[in-house]
Coordinates of C-alpha atoms and ligand atoms in Angstrom, one line a residue:
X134 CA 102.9 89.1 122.2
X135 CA 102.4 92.9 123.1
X136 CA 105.1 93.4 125.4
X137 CA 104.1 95.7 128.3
X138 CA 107.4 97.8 129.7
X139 CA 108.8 98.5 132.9
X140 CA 106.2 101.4 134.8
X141 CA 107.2 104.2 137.0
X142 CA 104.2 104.6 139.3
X143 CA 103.5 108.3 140.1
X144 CA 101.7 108.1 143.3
X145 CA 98.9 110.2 143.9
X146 CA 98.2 112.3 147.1
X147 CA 94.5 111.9 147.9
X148 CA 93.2 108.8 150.0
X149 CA 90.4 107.0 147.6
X150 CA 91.4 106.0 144.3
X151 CA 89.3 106.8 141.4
X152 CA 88.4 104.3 138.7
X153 CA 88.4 106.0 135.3
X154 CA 86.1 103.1 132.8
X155 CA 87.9 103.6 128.9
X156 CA 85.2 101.9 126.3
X157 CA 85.0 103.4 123.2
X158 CA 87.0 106.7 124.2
X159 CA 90.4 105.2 124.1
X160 CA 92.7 108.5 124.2
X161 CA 94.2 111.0 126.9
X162 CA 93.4 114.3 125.1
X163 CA 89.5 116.0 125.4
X164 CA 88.1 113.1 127.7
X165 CA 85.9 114.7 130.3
X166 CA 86.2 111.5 132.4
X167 CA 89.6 111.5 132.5
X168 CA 89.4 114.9 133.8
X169 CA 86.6 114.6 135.9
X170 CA 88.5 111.7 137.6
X171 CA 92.1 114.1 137.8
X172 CA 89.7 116.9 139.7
X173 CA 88.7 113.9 142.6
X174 CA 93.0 114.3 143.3
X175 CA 93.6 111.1 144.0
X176 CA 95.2 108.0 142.2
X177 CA 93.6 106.8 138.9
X178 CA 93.0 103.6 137.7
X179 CA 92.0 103.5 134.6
X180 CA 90.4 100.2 133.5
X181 CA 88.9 98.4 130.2
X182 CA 87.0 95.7 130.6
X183 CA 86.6 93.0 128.4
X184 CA 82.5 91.8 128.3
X185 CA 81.8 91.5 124.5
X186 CA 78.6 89.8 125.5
X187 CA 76.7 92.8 126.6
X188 CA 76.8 94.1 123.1
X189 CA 74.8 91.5 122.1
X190 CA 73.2 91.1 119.2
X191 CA 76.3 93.8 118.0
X192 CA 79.6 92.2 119.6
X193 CA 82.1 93.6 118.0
X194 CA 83.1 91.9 114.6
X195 CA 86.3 90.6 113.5
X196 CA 88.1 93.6 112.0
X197 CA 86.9 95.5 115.0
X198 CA 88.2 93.4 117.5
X199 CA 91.8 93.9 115.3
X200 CA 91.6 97.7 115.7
X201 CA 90.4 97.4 119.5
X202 CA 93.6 95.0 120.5
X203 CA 96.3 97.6 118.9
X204 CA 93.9 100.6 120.2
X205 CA 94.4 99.3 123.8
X206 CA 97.9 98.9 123.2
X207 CA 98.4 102.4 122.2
X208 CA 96.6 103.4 125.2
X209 CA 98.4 101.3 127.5
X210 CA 101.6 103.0 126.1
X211 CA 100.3 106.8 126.6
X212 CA 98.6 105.8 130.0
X213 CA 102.6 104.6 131.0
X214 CA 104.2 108.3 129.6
X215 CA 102.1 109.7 132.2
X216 CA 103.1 107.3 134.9
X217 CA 99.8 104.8 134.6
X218 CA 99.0 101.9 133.1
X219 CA 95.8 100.0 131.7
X220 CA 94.6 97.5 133.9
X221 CA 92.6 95.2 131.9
X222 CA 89.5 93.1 133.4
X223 CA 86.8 90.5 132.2
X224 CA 83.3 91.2 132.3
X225 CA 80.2 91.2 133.9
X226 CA 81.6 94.8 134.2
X227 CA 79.3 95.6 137.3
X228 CA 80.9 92.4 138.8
X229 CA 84.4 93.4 137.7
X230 CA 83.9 97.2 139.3
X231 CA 82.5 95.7 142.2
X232 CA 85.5 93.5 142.7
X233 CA 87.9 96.7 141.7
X234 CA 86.1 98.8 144.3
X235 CA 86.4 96.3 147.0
X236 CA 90.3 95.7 145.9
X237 CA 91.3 99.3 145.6
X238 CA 89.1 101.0 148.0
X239 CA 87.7 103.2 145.5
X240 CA 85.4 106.0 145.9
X241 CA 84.1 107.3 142.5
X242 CA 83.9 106.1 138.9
X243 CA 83.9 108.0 135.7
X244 CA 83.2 106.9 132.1
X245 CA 82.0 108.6 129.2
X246 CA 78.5 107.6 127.8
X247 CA 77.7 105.3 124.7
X248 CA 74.5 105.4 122.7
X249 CA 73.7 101.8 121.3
X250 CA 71.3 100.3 123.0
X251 CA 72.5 97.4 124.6
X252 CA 75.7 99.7 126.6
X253 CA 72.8 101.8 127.9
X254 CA 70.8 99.8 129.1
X255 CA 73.8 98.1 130.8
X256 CA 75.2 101.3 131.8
X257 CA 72.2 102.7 133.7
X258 CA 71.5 99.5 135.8
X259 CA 75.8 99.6 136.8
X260 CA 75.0 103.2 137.9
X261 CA 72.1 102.8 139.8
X262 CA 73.6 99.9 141.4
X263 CA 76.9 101.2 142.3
X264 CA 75.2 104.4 143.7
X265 CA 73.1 102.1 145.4
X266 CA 76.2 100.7 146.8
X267 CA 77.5 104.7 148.1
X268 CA 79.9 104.9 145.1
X269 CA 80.0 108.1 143.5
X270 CA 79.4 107.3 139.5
X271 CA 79.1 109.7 136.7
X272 CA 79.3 109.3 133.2
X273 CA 79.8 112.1 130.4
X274 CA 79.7 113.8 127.0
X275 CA 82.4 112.7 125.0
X276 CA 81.3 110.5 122.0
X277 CA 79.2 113.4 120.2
X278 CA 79.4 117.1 120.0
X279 CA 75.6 117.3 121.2
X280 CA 73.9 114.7 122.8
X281 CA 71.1 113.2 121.0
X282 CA 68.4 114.8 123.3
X283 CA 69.8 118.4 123.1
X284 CA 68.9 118.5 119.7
X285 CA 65.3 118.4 119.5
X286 CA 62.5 120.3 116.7
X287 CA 60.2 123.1 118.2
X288 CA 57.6 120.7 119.0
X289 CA 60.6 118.5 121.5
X290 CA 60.8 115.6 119.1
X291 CA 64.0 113.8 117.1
X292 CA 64.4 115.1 113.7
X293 CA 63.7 112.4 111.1
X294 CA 65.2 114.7 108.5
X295 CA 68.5 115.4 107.8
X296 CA 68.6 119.0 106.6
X297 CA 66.4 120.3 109.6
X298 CA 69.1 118.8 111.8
X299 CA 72.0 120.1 110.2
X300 CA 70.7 123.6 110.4
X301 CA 69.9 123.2 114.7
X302 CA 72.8 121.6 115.0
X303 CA 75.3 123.7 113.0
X304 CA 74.0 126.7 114.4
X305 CA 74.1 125.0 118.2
X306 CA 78.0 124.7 117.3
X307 CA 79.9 126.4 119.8
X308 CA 80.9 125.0 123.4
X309 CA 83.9 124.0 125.1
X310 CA 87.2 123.8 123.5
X311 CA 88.2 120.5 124.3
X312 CA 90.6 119.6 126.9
X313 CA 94.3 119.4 126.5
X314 CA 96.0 115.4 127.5
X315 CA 97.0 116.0 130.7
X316 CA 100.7 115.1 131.2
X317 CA 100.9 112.4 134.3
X318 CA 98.2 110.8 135.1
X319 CA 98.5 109.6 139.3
X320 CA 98.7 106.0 140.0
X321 CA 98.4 103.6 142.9
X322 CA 101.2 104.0 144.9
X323 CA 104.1 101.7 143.9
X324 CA 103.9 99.5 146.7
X325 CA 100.7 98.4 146.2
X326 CA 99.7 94.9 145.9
X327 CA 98.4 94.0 142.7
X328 CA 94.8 92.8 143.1
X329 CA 94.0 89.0 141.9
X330 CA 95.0 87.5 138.9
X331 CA 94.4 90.0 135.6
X332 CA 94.3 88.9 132.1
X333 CA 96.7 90.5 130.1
X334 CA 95.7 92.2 126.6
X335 CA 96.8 89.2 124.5
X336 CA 94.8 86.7 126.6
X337 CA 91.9 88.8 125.3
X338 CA 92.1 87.1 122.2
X339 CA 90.9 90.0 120.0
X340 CA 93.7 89.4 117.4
X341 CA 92.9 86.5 114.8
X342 CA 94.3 82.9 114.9
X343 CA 94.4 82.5 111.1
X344 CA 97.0 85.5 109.7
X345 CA 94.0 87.3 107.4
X346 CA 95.1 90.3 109.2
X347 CA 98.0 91.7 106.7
X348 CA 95.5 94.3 104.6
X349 CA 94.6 96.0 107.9
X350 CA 98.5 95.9 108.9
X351 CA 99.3 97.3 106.4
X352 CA 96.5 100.0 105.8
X353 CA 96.0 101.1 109.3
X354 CA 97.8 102.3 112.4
X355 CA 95.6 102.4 115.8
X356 CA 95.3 104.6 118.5
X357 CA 95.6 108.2 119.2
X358 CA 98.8 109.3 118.3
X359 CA 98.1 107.8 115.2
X360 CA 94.4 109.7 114.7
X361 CA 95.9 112.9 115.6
X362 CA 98.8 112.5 112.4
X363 CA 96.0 111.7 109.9
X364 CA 93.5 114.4 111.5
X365 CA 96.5 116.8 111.2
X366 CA 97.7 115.9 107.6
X367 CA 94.5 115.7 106.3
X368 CA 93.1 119.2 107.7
X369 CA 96.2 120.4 106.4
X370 CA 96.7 118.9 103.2
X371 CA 93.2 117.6 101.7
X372 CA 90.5 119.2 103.8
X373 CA 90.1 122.7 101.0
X374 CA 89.3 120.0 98.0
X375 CA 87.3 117.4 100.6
X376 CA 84.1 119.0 98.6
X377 CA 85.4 118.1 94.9
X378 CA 87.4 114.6 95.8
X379 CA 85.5 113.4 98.5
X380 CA 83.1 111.2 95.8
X381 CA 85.9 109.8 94.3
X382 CA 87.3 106.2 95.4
X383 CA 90.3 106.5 93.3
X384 CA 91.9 109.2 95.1
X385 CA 92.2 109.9 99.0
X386 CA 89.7 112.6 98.8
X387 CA 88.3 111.7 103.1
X388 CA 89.9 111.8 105.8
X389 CA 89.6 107.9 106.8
X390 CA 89.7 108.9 110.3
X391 CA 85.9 106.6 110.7
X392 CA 87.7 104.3 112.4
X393 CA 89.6 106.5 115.0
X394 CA 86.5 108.5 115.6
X395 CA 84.4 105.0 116.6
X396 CA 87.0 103.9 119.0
X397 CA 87.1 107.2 120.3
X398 CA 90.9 108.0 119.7
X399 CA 90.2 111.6 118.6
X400 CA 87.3 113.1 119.6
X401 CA 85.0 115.6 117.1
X402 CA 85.5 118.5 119.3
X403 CA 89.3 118.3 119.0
X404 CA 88.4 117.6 115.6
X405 CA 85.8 120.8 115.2
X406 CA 88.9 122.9 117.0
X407 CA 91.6 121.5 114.6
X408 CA 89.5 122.5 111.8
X409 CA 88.4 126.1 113.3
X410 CA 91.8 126.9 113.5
X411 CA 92.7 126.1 110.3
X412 CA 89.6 127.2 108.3
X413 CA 87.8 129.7 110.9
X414 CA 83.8 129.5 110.6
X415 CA 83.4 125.7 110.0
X416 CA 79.9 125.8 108.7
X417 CA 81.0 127.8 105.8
X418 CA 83.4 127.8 102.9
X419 CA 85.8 125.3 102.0
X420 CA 85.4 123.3 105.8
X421 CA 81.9 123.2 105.9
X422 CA 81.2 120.0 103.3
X423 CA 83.6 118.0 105.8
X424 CA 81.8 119.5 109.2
X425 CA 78.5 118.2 107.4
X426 CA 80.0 114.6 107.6
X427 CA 80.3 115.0 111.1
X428 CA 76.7 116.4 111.3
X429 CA 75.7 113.0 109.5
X430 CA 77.6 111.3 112.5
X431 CA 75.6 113.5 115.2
X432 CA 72.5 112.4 113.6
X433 CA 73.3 108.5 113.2
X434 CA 74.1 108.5 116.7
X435 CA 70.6 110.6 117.0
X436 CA 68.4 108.3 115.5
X437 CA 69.9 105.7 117.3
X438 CA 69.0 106.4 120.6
X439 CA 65.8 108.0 119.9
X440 CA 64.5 105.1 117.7
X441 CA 66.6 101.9 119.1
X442 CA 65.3 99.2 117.0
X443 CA 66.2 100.6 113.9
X444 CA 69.9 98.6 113.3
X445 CA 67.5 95.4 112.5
X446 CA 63.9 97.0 112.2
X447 CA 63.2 99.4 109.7
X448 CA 62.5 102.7 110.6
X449 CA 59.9 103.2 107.9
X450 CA 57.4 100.4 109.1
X451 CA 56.2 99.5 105.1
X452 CA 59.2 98.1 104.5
X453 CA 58.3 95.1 107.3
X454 CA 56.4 93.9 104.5
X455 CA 59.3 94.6 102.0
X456 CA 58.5 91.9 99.6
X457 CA 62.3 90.6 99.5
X458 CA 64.0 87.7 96.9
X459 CA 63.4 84.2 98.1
X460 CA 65.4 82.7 95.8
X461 CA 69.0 82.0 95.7
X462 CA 69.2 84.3 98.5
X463 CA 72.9 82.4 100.1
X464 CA 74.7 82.0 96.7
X465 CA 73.9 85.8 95.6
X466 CA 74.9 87.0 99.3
X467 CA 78.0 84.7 99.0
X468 CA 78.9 86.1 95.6
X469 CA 78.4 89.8 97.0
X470 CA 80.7 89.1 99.7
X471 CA 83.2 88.0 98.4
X472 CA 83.4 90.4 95.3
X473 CA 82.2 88.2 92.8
X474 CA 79.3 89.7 91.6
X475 CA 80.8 90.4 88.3
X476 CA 79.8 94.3 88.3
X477 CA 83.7 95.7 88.5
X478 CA 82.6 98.6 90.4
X479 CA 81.0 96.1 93.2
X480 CA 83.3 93.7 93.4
X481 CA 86.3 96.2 93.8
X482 CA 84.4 98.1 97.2
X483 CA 84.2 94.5 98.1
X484 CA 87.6 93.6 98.0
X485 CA 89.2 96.9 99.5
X486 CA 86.4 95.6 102.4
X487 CA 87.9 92.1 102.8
X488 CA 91.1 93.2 102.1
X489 CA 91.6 96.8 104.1
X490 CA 88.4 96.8 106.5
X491 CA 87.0 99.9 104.8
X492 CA 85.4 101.0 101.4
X493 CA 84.6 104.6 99.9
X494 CA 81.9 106.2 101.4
X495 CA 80.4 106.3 97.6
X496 CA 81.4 102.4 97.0
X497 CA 79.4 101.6 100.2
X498 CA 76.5 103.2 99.1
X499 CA 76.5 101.4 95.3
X500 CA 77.4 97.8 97.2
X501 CA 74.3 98.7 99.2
X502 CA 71.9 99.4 96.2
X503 CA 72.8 96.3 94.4
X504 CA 72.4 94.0 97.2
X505 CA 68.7 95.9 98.6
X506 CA 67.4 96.4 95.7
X507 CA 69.2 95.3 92.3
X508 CA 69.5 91.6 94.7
X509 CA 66.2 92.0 96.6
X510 CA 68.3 90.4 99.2
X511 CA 67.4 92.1 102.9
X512 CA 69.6 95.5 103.9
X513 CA 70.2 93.3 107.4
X514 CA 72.4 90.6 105.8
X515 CA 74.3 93.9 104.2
X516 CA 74.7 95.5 107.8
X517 CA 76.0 91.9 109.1
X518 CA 78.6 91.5 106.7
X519 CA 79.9 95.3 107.1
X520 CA 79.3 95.0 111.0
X521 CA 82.0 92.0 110.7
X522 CA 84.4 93.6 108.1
X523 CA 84.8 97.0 108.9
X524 CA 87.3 98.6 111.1
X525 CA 84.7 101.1 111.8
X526 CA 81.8 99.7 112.0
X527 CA 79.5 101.9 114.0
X528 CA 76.0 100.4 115.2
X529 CA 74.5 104.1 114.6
X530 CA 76.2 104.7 111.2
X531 CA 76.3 101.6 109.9
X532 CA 72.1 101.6 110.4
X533 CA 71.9 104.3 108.7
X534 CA 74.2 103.4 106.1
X535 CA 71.9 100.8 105.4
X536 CA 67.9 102.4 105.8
X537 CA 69.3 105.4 103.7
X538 CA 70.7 103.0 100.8
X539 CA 67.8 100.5 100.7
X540 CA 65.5 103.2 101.2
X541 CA 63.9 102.4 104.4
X542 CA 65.4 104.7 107.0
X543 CA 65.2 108.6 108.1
X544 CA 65.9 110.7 105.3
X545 CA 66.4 107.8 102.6
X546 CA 66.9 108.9 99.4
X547 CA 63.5 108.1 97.4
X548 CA 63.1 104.4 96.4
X549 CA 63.3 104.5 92.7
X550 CA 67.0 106.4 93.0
X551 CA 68.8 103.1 92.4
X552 CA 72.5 103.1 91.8
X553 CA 73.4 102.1 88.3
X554 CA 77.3 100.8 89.1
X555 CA 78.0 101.3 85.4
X556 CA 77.3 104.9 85.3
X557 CA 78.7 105.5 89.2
X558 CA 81.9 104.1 88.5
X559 CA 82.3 106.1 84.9
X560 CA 81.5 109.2 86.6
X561 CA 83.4 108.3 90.1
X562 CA 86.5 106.3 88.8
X563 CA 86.7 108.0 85.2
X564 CA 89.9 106.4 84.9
X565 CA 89.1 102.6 86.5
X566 CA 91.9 103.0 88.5
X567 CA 90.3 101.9 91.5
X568 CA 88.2 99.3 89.9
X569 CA 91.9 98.5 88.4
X570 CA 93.3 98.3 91.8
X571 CA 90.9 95.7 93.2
X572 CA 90.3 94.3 90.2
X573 CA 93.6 93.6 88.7
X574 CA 92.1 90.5 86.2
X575 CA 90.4 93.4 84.4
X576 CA 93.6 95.6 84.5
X577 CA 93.9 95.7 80.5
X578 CA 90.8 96.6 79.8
X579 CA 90.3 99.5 77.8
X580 CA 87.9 102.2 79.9
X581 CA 85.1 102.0 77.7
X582 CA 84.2 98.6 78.8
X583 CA 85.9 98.7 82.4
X584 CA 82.9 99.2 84.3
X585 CA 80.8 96.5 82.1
X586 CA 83.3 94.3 80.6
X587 CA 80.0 91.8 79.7
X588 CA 79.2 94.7 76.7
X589 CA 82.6 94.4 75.6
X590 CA 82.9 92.8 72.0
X591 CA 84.9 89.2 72.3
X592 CA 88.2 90.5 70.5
X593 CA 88.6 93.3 73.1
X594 CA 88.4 90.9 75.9
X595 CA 90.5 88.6 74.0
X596 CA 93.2 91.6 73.7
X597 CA 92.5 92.4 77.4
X598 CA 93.2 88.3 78.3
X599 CA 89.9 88.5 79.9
X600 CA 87.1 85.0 79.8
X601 CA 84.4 86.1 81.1
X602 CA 82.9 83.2 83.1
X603 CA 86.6 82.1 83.5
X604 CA 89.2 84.6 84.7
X605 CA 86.2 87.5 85.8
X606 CA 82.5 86.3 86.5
X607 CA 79.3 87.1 84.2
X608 CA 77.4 89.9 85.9
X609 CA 74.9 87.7 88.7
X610 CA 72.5 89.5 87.8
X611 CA 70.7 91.7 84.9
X612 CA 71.0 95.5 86.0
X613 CA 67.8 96.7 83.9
X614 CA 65.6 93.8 84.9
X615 CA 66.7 93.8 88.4
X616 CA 66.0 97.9 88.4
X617 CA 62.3 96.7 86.9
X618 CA 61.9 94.2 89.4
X619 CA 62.6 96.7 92.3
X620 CA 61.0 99.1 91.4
X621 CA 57.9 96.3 91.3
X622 CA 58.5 95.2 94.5
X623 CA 58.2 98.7 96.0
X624 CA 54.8 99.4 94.1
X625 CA 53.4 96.8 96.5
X626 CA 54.1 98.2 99.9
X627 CA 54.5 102.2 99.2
Ligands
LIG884 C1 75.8 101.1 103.7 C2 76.7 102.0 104.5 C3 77.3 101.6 105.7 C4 78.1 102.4 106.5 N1 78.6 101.9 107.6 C5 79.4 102.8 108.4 C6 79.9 102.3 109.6 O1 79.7 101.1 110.1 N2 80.7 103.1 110.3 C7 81.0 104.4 109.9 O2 81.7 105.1 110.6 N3 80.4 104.9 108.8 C8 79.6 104.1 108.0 N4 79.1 104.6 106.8 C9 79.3 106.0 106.5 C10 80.5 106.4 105.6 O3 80.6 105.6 104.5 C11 81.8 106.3 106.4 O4 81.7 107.0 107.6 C12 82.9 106.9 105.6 O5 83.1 106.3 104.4 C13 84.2 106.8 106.4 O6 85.3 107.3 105.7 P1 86.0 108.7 106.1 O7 86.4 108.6 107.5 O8 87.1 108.9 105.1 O9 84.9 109.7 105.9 P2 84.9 111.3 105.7 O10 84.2 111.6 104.4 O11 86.3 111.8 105.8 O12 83.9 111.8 106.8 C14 84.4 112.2 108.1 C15 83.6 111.5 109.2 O13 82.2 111.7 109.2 C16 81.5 110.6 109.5 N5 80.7 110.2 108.3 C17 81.0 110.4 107.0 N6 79.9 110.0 106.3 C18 78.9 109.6 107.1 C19 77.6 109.1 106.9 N7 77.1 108.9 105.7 N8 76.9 108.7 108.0 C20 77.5 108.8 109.3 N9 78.7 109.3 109.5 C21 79.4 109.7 108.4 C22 82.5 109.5 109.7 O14 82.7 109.4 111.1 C23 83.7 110.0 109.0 O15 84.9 109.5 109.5 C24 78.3 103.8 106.0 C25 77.7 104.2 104.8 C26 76.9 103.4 104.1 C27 76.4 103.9 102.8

């Protein structure tokens, strides 16, 4: 059980209490809510509220819902430093502010904005209505440096094309510095009644009932503090050679902070500011490889909102017609999945999936091509099984994760560059020791044969204790053919 300890309330002077909404923004430090809410001077509640349902189709997955349970504890814990708390609600959330407003006599609410689709169109409707209803309601720039509609080409259209983005938007880069945490936050005064019955975070049932959750324990720490330790070592430490290692899945060559930056527990401007300090200019030299990740981010989160069908639609229209496998579809999926593919390089991005909640930016992109196009097997049923695995799965990057890789999206890379997992994991784990790692029945293979242990004469498996078939799979599929058959397949809708 999360244990919740004992609060000192810091009362607040104004009148009307001010209800500060945390979604995915889930820290103290640089949240222009939080200090849009301080400026109204009186006490703050700050509130989450619990409505997975109006995410639909994209509730959170499973490894999400992990993260979001120990991210709300953290938050509880910094909210209670500065004399706060979390109070935690259940959705409809325009029924539970209603019911907060009329509780707490409340005046104004604050939240910062989301992009995906379903959380704006929700959003806007709980604004109208609560202005409707005299509250005052504003939400804010938080998630993104620009918001997708500042960023616009000369003729006031989204950019479909990465590298004319990157070049408005890094030169756009200035703004703000982002806003220190402030260090109490005002509460309701102490004697207070607490309003109705609340569930607490555990009743929330975001943590699983089965105990699958040990890789994740044990790879991850939530919540702010946490994102500002790695943001800090890694800017210090590994940010210079991000541009040589950041390719390579066998060494930490990123900065992993995907996850904290979906939930919101570091925000890119602090991030931007870390790094500006540190490196000065951040669109040049050694920090500007890593800043062009983050422009990647700005223009995920772009595409998103100005084309909002794209996380199951394609965004280039041919591929409706995409003339995908129709055989075998649920065993070759299955196999994929679980990292059983037999391609070494696959199946290891596969298991550090299942077994951490996160793969290698590169491994991601080479799980993708095998199931789009060496599989013919739809990008969608990719995007599912990531949306559910990931700790950072991110409706904006995780669509264009998927059109990029399969070759139907903004920007893709051009059909015929399919990944060959042989030659990306000689080149990007020259040593196999990720495939090694995640792999561990193929440990005594010699490196030669690592990445295709099914080209490996039978004495060197033998030596190696490896049966193929037995101990390791036979590759599901044939990579030439499968190439072939792709590139067939493409012929008839291009
Ligand atoms: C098929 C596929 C699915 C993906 N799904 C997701 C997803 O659900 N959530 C997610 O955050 N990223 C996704 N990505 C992008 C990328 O793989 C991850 O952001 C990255 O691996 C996270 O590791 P990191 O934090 O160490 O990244 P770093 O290399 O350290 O990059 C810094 C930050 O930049 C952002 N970023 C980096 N690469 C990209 C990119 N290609 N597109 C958008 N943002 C990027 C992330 O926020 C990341 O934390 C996907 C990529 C592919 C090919």
């Amino acid at each position: 059980m999360t244990s919740i300890s004992p609060l000192k309330h810091t009362q607040a002077s104004g009148t009307h209490p001010t209800i500060l909404w945390f979604r995915r923004d889930l820290r103290l430090d640089d949240n222009p809510a939080l200090v849009a809410a301080l400026r109204d001077g009186g006490a703050i509640i700050p509130v989450y509220i619990h409505a997975p349902e109006e995410e639909a189709p994209w509730e959170p997955g499973a490894a999400s819902r992990w993260w979001l349970h120990w991210s709300l504890a953290a938050l509880d814990e910094s909210l209670r430093n500065c004399g706060n708390r979390l109070w935690i609600l259940r959705g409809p959330s325009l029924e539970a502010l209603r019911r907060l407003v009329a509780e707490t006599g409340a005046r104004a609410i604050h939240w910062n904005r989301l992009y995906d689709p379903a959380t704006r169109a929700r959003d806007a409707e709980i604004k109208q209505r609560l202005r409707a209803a005299g509250l005052h309601c504003e939400s804010h720039k938080s998630n993104l440096l620009f918001e997708p509609w500042e960023i616009l080409n000369a003729g006031g259209q989204p950019y479909r094309v990465f590298r004319a983005f990157w070049r408005a938007w890094s030169r756009a880069l200035n703004g703000r510095p982002p806003y220190p945490a402030p260090e109490v936050i005002p509460g309701l005064p102490q004697d207070r009644p607490e309003p109705g019955e609340r569930p607490r975070l555990d009743d929330l049932d975001l943590l699983p009932r089965i105990d699958w959750d040990q890789g994740l324990r044990a790879t991850w720490t939530p919540g702010e503090c946490a994102a500002w330790v790695r943001a800090q070592s890694f800017i210090t430490s590994r940010l210079a050679q991000y541009g040589e290692k950041r390719d390579r899945p066998d060494q930490p060559g990123s900065s992993r902070l995907s996850p904290h930056l979906h939930f919101g527990e570091i925000s890119p401007r602090r991030l931007l500011a870390l790094i500006v300090t540190a490196f000065g200019d951040p669109t040049r030299g050694a920090a500007e490889p890593y800043v062009r990740e983050l422009g990647w981010r700005e223009f995920a989160h772009h595409l998103l909102y100005h084309f909002p069908e794209t996380p199951t639609e394609p965004l280039d229209r041919r591929f409706s017609a995409f003339p995908w496998a129709e055989e075998d579809l649920e065993t070759s999926l299955r196999a994929w999945q679980q990292g059983r593919t037999g391609i070494p390089l696959v199946d290891a991005g596969m298991r550090e999936l299942w077994h951490t909640g996160w793969m290698h930016n590169r491994v991601r992109m080479v799980v993708a091509s095998l199931l789009t196009k060496n599989l013919l097997i739809p990008w969608q049923s990719g995007a599912r099984w990531f949306w559910d695995t990931l700790v950072d799965a991110d409706l904006a990057n995780n669509t264009l994760g998927w059109q990029w890789t399969s070759g139907c999206g903004a920007d893709a890379a051009p059909y015929f560059r399919i990944f060959n997992p042989v030659l990306q994991g000689q080149r990007f784990d020259p040593d196999g020791a990720y495939v090694r790692l995640w792999c561990p029945e193929l440990a005594r293979l010699p490196n030669k044969y690592l990445q295709q242990p099914w080209a490996a004469p039978q004495s060197v498996l033998a030596d190696a204790g490896v049966r193929l078939g037995v101990d390791y799979p036979h590759p599901i599929v044939d990579l030439a053919q499968s190439r072939a058959r792709a590139l067939a397949a493409w012929e008839r809708i291009r």
